[in-house]
Coordinates of C-alpha atoms in Angstrom, one line a residue:
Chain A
X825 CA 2.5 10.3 68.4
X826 CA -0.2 11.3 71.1
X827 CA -1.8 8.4 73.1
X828 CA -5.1 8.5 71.5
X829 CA -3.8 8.7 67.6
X830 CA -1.9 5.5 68.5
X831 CA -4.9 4.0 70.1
X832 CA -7.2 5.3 66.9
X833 CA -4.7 3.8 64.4
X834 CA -4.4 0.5 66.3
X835 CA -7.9 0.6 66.1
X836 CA -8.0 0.9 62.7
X837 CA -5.4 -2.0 61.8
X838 CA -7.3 -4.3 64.3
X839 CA -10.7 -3.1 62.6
X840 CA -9.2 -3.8 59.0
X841 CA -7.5 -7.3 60.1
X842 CA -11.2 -8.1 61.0
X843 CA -12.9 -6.9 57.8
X844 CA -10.2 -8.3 55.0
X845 CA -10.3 -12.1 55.7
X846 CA -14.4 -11.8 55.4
X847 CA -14.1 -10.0 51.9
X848 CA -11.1 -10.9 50.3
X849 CA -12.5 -10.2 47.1
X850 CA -13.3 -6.6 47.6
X851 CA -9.2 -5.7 47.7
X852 CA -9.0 -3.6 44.1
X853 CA -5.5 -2.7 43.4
X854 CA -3.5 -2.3 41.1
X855 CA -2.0 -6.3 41.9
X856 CA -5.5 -7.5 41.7
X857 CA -6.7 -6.1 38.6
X858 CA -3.8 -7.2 37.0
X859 CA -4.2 -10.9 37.7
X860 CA -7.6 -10.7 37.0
X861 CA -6.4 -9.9 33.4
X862 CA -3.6 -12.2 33.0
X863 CA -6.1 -14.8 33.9
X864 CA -8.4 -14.2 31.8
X865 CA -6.2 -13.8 28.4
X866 CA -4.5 -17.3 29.9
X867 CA -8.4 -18.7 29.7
X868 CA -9.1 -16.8 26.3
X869 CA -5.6 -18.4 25.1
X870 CA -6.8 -21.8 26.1
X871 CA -10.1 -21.3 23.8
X872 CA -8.4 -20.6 20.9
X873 CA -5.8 -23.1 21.1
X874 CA -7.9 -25.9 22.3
X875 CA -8.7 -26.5 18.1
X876 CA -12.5 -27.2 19.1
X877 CA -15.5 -26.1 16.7
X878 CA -16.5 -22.6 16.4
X879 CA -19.5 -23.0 18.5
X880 CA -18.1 -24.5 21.3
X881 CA -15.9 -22.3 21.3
X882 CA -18.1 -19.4 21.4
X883 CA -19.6 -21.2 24.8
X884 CA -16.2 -21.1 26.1
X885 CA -15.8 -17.3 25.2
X886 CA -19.4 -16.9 27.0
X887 CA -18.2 -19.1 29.9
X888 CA -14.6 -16.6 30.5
X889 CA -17.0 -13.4 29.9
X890 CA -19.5 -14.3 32.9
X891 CA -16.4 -15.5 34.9
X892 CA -14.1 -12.5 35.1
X893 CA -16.7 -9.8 33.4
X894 CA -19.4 -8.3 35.1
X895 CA -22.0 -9.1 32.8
X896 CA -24.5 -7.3 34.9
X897 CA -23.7 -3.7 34.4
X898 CA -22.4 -4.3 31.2
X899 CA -26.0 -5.6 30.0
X900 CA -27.3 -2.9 32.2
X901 CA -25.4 -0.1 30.5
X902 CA -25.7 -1.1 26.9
X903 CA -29.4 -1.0 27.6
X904 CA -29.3 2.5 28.6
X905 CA -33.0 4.1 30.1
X906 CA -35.0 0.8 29.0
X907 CA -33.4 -0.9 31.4
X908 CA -35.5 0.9 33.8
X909 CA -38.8 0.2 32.5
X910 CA -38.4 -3.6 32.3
X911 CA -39.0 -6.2 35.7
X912 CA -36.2 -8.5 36.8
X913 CA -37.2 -12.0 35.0
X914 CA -37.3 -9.8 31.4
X915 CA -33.9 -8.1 32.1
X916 CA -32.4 -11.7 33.0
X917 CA -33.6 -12.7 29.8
X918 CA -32.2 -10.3 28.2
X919 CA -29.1 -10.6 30.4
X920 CA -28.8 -14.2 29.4
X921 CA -29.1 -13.3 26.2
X922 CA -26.5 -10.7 25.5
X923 CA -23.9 -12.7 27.3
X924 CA -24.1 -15.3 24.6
X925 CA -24.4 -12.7 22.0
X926 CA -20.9 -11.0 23.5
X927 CA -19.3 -14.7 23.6
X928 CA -20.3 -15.4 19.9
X929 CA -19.4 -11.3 18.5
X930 CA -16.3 -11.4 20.4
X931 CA -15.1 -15.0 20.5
X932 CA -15.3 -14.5 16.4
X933 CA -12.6 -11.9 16.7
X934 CA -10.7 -13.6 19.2
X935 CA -10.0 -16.1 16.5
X936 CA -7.9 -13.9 14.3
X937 CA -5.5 -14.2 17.6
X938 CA -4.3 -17.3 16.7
X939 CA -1.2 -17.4 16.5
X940 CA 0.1 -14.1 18.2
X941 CA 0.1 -13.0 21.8
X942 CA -0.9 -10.2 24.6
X943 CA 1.0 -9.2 26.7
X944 CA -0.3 -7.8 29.6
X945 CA 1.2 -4.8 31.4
X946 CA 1.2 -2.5 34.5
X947 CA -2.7 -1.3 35.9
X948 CA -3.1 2.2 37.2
X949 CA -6.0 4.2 39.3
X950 CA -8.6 5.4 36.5
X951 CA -11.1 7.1 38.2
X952 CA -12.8 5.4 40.4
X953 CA -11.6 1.8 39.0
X954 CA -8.5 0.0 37.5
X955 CA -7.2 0.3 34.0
X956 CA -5.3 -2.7 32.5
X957 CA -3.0 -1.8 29.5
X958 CA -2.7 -4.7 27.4
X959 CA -0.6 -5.3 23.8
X960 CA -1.9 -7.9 20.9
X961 CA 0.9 -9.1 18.7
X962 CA -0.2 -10.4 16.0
X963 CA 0.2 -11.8 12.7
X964 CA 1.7 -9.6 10.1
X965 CA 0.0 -6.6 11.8
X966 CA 1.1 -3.9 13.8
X967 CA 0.7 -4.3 17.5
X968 CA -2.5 -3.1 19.3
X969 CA -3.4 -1.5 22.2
X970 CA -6.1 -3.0 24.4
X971 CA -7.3 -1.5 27.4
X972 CA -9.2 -3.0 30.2
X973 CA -11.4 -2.1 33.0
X974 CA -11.7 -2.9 36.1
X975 CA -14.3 -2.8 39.1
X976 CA -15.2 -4.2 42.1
X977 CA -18.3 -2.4 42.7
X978 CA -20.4 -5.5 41.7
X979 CA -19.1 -7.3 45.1
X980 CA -15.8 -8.7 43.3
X981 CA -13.3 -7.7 41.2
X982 CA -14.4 -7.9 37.7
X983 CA -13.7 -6.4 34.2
X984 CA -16.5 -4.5 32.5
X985 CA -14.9 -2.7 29.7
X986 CA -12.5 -2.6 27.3
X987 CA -10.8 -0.3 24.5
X988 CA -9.1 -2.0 21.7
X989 CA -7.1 0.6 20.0
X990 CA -9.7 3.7 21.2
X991 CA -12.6 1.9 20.0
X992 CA -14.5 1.5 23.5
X993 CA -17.1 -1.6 23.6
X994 CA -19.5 -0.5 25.8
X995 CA -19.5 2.7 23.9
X996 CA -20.3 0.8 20.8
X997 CA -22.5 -2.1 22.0
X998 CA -24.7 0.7 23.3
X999 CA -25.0 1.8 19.8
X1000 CA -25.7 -1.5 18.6
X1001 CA -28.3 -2.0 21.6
X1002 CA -30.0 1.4 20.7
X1003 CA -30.3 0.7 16.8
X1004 CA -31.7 -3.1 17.3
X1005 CA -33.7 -1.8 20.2
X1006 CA -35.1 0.8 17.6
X1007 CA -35.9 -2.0 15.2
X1008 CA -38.0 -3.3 17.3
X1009 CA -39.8 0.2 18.7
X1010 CA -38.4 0.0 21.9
X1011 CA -39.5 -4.3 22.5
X1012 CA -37.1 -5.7 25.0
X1013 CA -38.1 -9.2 24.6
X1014 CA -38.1 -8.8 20.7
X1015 CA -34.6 -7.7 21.4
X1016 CA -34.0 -10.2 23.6
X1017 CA -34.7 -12.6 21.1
X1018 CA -32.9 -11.1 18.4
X1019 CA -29.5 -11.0 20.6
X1020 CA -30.1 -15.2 20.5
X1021 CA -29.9 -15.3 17.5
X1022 CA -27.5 -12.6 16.5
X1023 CA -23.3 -11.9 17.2
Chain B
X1376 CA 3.5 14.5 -16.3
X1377 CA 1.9 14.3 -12.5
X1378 CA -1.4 16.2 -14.1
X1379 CA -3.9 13.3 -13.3
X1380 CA -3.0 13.1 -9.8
X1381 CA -3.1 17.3 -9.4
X1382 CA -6.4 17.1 -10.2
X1383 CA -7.9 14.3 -8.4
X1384 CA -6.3 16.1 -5.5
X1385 CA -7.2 19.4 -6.0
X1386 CA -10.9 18.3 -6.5
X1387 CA -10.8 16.6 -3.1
X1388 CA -9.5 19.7 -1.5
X1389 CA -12.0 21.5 -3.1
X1390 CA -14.7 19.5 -2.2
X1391 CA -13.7 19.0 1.8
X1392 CA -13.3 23.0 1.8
X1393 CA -16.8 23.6 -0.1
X1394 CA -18.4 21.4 3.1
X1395 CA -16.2 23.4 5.4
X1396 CA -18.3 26.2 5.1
X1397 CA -21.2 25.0 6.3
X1398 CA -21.6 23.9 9.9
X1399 CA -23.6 22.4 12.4
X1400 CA -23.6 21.7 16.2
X1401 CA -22.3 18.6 16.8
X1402 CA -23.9 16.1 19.8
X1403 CA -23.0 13.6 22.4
X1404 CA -23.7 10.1 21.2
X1405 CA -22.9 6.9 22.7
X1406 CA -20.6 8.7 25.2
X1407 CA -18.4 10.6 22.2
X1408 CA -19.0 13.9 20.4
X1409 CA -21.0 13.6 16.8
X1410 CA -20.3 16.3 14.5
X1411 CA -22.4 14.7 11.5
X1412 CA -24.5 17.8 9.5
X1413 CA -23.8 15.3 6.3
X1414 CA -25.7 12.4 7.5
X1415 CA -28.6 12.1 4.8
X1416 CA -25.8 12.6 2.1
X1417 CA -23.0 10.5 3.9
X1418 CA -25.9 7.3 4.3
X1419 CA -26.8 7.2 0.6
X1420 CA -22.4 6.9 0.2
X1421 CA -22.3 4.2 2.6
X1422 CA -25.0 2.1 0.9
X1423 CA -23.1 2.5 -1.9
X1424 CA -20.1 1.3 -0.4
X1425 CA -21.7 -1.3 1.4
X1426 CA -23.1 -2.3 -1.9
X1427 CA -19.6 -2.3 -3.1
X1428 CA -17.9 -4.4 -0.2
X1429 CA -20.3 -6.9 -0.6
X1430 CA -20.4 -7.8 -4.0
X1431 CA -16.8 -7.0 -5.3
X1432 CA -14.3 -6.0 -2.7
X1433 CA -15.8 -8.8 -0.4
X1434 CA -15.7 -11.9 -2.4
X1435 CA -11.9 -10.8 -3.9
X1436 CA -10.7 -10.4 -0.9
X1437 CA -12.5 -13.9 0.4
X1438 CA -10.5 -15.2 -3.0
X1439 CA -7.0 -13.7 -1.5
X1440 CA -7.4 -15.2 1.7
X1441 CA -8.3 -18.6 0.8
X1442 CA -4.8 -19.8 0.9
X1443 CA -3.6 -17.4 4.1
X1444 CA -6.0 -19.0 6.3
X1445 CA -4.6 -18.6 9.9
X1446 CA -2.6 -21.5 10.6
X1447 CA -4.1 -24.1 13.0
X1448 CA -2.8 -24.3 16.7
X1449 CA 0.3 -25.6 17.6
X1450 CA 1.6 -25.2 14.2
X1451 CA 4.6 -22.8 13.2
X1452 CA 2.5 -19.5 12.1
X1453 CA 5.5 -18.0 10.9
X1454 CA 5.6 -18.9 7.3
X1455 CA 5.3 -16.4 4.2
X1456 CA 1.9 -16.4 2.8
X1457 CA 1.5 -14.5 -0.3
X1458 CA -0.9 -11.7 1.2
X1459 CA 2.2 -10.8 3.4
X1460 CA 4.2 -9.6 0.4
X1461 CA 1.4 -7.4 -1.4
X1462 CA 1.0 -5.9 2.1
X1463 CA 4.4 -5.3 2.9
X1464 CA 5.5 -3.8 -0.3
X1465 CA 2.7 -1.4 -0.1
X1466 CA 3.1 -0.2 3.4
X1467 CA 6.6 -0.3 2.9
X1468 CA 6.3 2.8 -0.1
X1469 CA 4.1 4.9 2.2
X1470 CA 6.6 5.5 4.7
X1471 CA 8.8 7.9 3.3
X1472 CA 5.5 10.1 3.3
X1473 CA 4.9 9.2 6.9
X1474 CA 8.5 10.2 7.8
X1475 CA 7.3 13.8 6.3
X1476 CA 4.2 14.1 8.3
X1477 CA 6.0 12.7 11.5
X1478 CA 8.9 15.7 10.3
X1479 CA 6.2 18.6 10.4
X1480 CA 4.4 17.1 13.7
X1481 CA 8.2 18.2 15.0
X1482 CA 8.1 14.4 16.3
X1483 CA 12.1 13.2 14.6
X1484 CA 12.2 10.0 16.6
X1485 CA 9.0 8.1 14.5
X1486 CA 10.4 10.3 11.6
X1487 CA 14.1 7.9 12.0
X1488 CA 12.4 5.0 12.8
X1489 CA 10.1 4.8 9.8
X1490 CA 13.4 6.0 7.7
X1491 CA 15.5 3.1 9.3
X1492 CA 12.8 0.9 8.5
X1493 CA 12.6 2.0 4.7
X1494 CA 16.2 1.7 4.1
X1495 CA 16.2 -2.1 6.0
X1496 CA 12.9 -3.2 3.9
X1497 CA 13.8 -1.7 1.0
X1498 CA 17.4 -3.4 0.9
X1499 CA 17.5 -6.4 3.0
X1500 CA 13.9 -6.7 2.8
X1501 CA 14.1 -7.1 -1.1
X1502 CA 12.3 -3.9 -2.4
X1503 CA 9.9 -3.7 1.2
X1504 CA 8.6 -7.9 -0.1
X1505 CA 9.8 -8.3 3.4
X1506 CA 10.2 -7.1 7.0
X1507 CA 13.4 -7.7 8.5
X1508 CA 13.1 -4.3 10.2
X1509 CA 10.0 -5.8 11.9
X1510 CA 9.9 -9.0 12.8
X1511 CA 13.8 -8.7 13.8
X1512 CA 15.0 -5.2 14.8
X1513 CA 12.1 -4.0 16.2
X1514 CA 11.3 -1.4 13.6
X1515 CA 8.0 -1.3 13.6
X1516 CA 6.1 0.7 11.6
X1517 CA 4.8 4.0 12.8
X1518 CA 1.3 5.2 11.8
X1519 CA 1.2 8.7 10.0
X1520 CA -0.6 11.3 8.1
X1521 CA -1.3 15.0 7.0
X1522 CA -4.6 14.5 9.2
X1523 CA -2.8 13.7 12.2
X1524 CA -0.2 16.5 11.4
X1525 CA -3.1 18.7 10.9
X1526 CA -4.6 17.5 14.3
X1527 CA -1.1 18.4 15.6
X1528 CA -1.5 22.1 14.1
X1529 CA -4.9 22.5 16.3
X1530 CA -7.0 21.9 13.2
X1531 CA -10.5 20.9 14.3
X1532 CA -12.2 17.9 13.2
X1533 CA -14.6 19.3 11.3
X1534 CA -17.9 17.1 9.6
X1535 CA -18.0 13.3 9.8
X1536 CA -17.8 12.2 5.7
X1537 CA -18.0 9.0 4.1
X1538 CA -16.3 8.9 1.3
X1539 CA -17.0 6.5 -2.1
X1540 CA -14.6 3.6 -1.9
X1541 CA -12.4 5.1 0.7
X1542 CA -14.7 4.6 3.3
X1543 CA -15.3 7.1 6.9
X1544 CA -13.2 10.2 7.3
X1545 CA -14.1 13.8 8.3
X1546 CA -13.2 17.0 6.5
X1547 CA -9.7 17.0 8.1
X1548 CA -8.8 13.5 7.4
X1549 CA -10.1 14.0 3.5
X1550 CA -8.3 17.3 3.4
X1551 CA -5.0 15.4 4.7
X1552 CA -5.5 12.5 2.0
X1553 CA -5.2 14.9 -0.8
X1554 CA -2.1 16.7 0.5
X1555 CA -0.6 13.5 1.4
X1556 CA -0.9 12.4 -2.3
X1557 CA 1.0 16.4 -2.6
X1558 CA 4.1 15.8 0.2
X1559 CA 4.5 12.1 -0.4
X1560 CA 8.1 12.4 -1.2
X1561 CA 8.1 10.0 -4.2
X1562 CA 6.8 12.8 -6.3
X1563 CA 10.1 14.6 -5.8
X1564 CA 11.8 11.4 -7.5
X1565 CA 9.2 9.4 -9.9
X1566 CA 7.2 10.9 -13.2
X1567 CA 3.8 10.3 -13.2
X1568 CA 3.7 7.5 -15.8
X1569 CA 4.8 4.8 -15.0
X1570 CA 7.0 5.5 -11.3
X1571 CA 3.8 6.9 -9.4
X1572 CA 1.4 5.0 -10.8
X1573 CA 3.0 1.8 -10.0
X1574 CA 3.7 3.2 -6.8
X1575 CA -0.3 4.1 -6.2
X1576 CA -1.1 0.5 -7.7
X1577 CA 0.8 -1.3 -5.4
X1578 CA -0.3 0.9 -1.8
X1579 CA -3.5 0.1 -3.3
X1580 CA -3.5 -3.3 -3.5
X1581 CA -1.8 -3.2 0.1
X1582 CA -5.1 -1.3 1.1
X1583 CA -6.8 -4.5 -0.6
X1584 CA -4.9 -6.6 1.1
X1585 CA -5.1 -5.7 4.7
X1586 CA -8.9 -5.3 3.5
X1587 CA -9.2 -9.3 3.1
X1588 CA -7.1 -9.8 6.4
X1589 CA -9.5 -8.6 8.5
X1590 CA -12.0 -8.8 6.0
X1591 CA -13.9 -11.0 9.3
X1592 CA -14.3 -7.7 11.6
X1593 CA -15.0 -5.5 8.3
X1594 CA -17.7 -8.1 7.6
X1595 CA -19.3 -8.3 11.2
X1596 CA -19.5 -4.3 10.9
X1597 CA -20.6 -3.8 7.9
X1598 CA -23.1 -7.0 7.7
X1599 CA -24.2 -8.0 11.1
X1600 CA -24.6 -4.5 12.7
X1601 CA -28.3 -3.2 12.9
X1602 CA -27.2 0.4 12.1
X1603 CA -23.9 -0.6 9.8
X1604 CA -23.5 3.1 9.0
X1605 CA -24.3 4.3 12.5
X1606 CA -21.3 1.5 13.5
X1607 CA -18.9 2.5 11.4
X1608 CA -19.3 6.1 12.1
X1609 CA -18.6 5.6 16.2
X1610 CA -15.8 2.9 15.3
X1611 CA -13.7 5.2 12.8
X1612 CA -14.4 8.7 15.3
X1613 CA -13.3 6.4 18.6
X1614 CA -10.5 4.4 16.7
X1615 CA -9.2 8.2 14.6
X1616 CA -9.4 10.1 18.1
X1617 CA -7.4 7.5 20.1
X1618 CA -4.4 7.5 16.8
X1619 CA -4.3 11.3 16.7
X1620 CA -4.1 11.6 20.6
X1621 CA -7.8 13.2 21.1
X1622 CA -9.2 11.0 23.5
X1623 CA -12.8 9.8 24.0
X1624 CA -15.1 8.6 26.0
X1625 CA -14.5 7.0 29.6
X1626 CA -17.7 5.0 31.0
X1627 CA -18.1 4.1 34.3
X1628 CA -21.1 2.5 34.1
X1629 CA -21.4 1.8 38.1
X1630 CA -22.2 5.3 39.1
X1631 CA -25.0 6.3 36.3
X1632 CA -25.9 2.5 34.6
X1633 CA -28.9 4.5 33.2
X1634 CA -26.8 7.4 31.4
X1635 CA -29.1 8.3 28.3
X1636 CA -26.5 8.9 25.3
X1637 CA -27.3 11.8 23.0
X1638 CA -30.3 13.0 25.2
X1639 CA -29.1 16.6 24.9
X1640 CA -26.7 18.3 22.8
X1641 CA -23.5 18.6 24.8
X1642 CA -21.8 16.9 27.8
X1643 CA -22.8 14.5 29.9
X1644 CA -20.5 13.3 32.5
X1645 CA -21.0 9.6 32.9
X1646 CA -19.6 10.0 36.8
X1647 CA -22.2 11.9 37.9
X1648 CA -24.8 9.9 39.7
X1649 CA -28.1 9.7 38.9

């Protein structure tokens, strides 16, 4: 290896030994995504054995959502082009919003996993993120295949979607969005006070 | 005498290639390709089935479940509940017809594994009452039909169609219904009265019964969506597509948050930045 390579690469490793310990949670791998997972069906696991009632349970849900989802772009996406034409207090509302609307829709199915397990398995490069393959055993049902997500283009490493047996969430929240949205001819804070009240 | 079941068959056929003919282009929606020319027709059959769920299929199957409530934490889930058996021995009789499909898919191994698991249910399992073959040597079921083998054979699609009572399908998945009624194996064996209509009764009431166990999601889909019909339609097409090996949609809502879904007819590519 040529003096200068050796000089570039040392470079490099000194450069990156300088850069990791300031961001440690930029590192997305394979490792990472992973754990983000398993921690977050340990948390979900917790919720639905804790025997608590239904609505603070739904907090919980909300609470493990904003903790190791990126709510952000997930509220942002759903929205689709409205999005846009809203300022930043209204889209926090709405934000604010959806994320307790996703804890209540979602923490409601959660439920039904009493009982059963996920097991979570190996990640693997997905484009330009992490996807998490995940299997539900449950009850008297065949298992399922869940799918997760995982980014850390929001600053950290975060989940922002997931596919439970080929039906994609964001793909069908943004349906959801789009038809209540419609409801409302085009009214982001009507929506946004429909999503408290609605999941 | 296997008449009454010909017919009802050969109607649906009928019907599902009558639609065929006409066609329409189908469009990106919500990230996954719509092919719904029926829409007008196929929303007056979900009200009607919506209708249906809600007054009669809803509150029997809220009846059924009433003593299979999901145990309570830290409890032994893994008691017999009544709702078990009518599902089991239900599921359990459609799997020689799955073995078929699996058979002309050229795919032998799910073909064995649903057979092993007929043999184990049927015997050990006390007429399919049971799963052995499940819960103990991993023979779990393997999910099957002449719309998956026709998917297999390269047949497209075709329209989205609600269907009375059955619920979504498309013109494939109706067409593969009918034949399934055709291959299912128990035809070969059983008379119409009484063998194959006891056999239909009880896959039915399986149907019923996996219809209250996740009665909850059916519910939250049906009742608490703004556009129930809408719902349903991306749920089934996403859910059908991932079973049959057709994959959908992939968002990556970091490099185009703003992607407009069914702004023009054909593909957008979520990656592409704005």
């Amino acid at each position: 290896m040529p003096r200068s390579d050796r000089r570039s690469v040392l470079a490099l490793i000194a450069g990156a030994a300088v850069l990791l310990p300031l961001r440690p949670a930029l590192a997305l791998d394979a490792n990472a995504s992973q754990a983000l997972i398993r921690n977050a069906v340990t948390d979900v696991y917790a919720v639905i054995n804790s025997g608590q009632p239904p609505a603070q349970m739904y907090r919980q849900f909300e609470a493990v959502l904003a903790r190791y989802g990126d709510v952000n772009i997930m509220a942002r996406s759903v929205l689709g082009p409205a999005a846009r034409q809203i300022d930043a207090a209204q889209f926090a509302a709405y934000r604010q919003a959806f994320q307790g609307y996703m804890g209540r829709k979602y923490g409601k199915r959660f439920r039904e996993f009493v009982g059963g397990k996920v097991e979570v398995g190996a990640a693997r490069p997905l484009k330009s993120y992490y996807a998490v393959d995940a299997t539900a055993y449950l009850n008297g049902r065949a298992p399922m295949e869940i799918e997760w997500h995982v980014s850390d283009k929001s600053g950290r490493v975060l989940f922002f979607n997931l596919i439970i047996e080929g039906v994609n969430m964001l793909a069908s929240e943004r349906a959801e969005m789009a038809a209540m949205l419609a409801r409302r001819n085009g009214d982001v804070a009507a929506l946004t006070a429909d999503l408290q009240k609605a999941g | 005498m296997r008449h009454p079941i010909r017919l009802i068959t050969c109607l649906s056929l009928a019907l599902t290639m009558g639609l065929a003919g006409c066609a329409s282009r189908p469009v990106m929606q919500d990230g996954i390709l719509i092919n719904d020319p029926y829409e007008a027709q196929n929303r007056r059959v979900h009200a009607f089935n919506k209708a249906l769920d809600a007054k009669i299929v809803g509150p029997v199957s809220d009846l059924a479940l009433s003593d299979d409530e999901p145990a309570p934490a830290g409890t032994d889930a893994g008691g017999i509940k009544p709702l078990d058996l009518v599902i089991n021995i239900g599921s359990n009789l459609s799997l020689p017809g799955k073995a078929v499909n699996s058979l002309l898919q050229g795919r032998p191994g799910p073909a064995a594994k649903n057979i092993s698991r007929f043999a184990v249910n049927s015997t050990l399992g006390i007429a399919g009452l049971l799963d052995p073959a499940g819960s103990h040597m991993g023979l779990t079921e393997v999910d099957t039909d002449f719309g998956e083998t026709l998917a297999v054979w390269g047949v497209p699609e075709g329209a989205y169609l609600e269907l009375p009572v059955l619920g979504p399908s498309t013109q494939r998945d109706s067409f593969g219904k009918g034949v399934d009624v055709l291959i299912d194996p128990f035809g070969l064996v059983l008379d119409w009265w009484p063998g194959r209509a006891v056999e239909y009764t009880l896959r039915i009431a399986s149907k019923a019964g996996e219809r209250a166990r996740f009665g909850d999601t059916v519910d939250s889909v049906l009742q608490d969506s703004a556009d129930s019909y809408a719902q349903t339609r991306l749920i089934y097409l996403m859910h059908r597509r991932h079973d049959v090996g057709e994959e959908g949609a992939e968002f990556d809502p970091y490099d185009d948050p703003y992607a407009e879904p069914g702004q023009e007819a054909g593909f957008i590519d979520p990656y592409a930045a704005e």
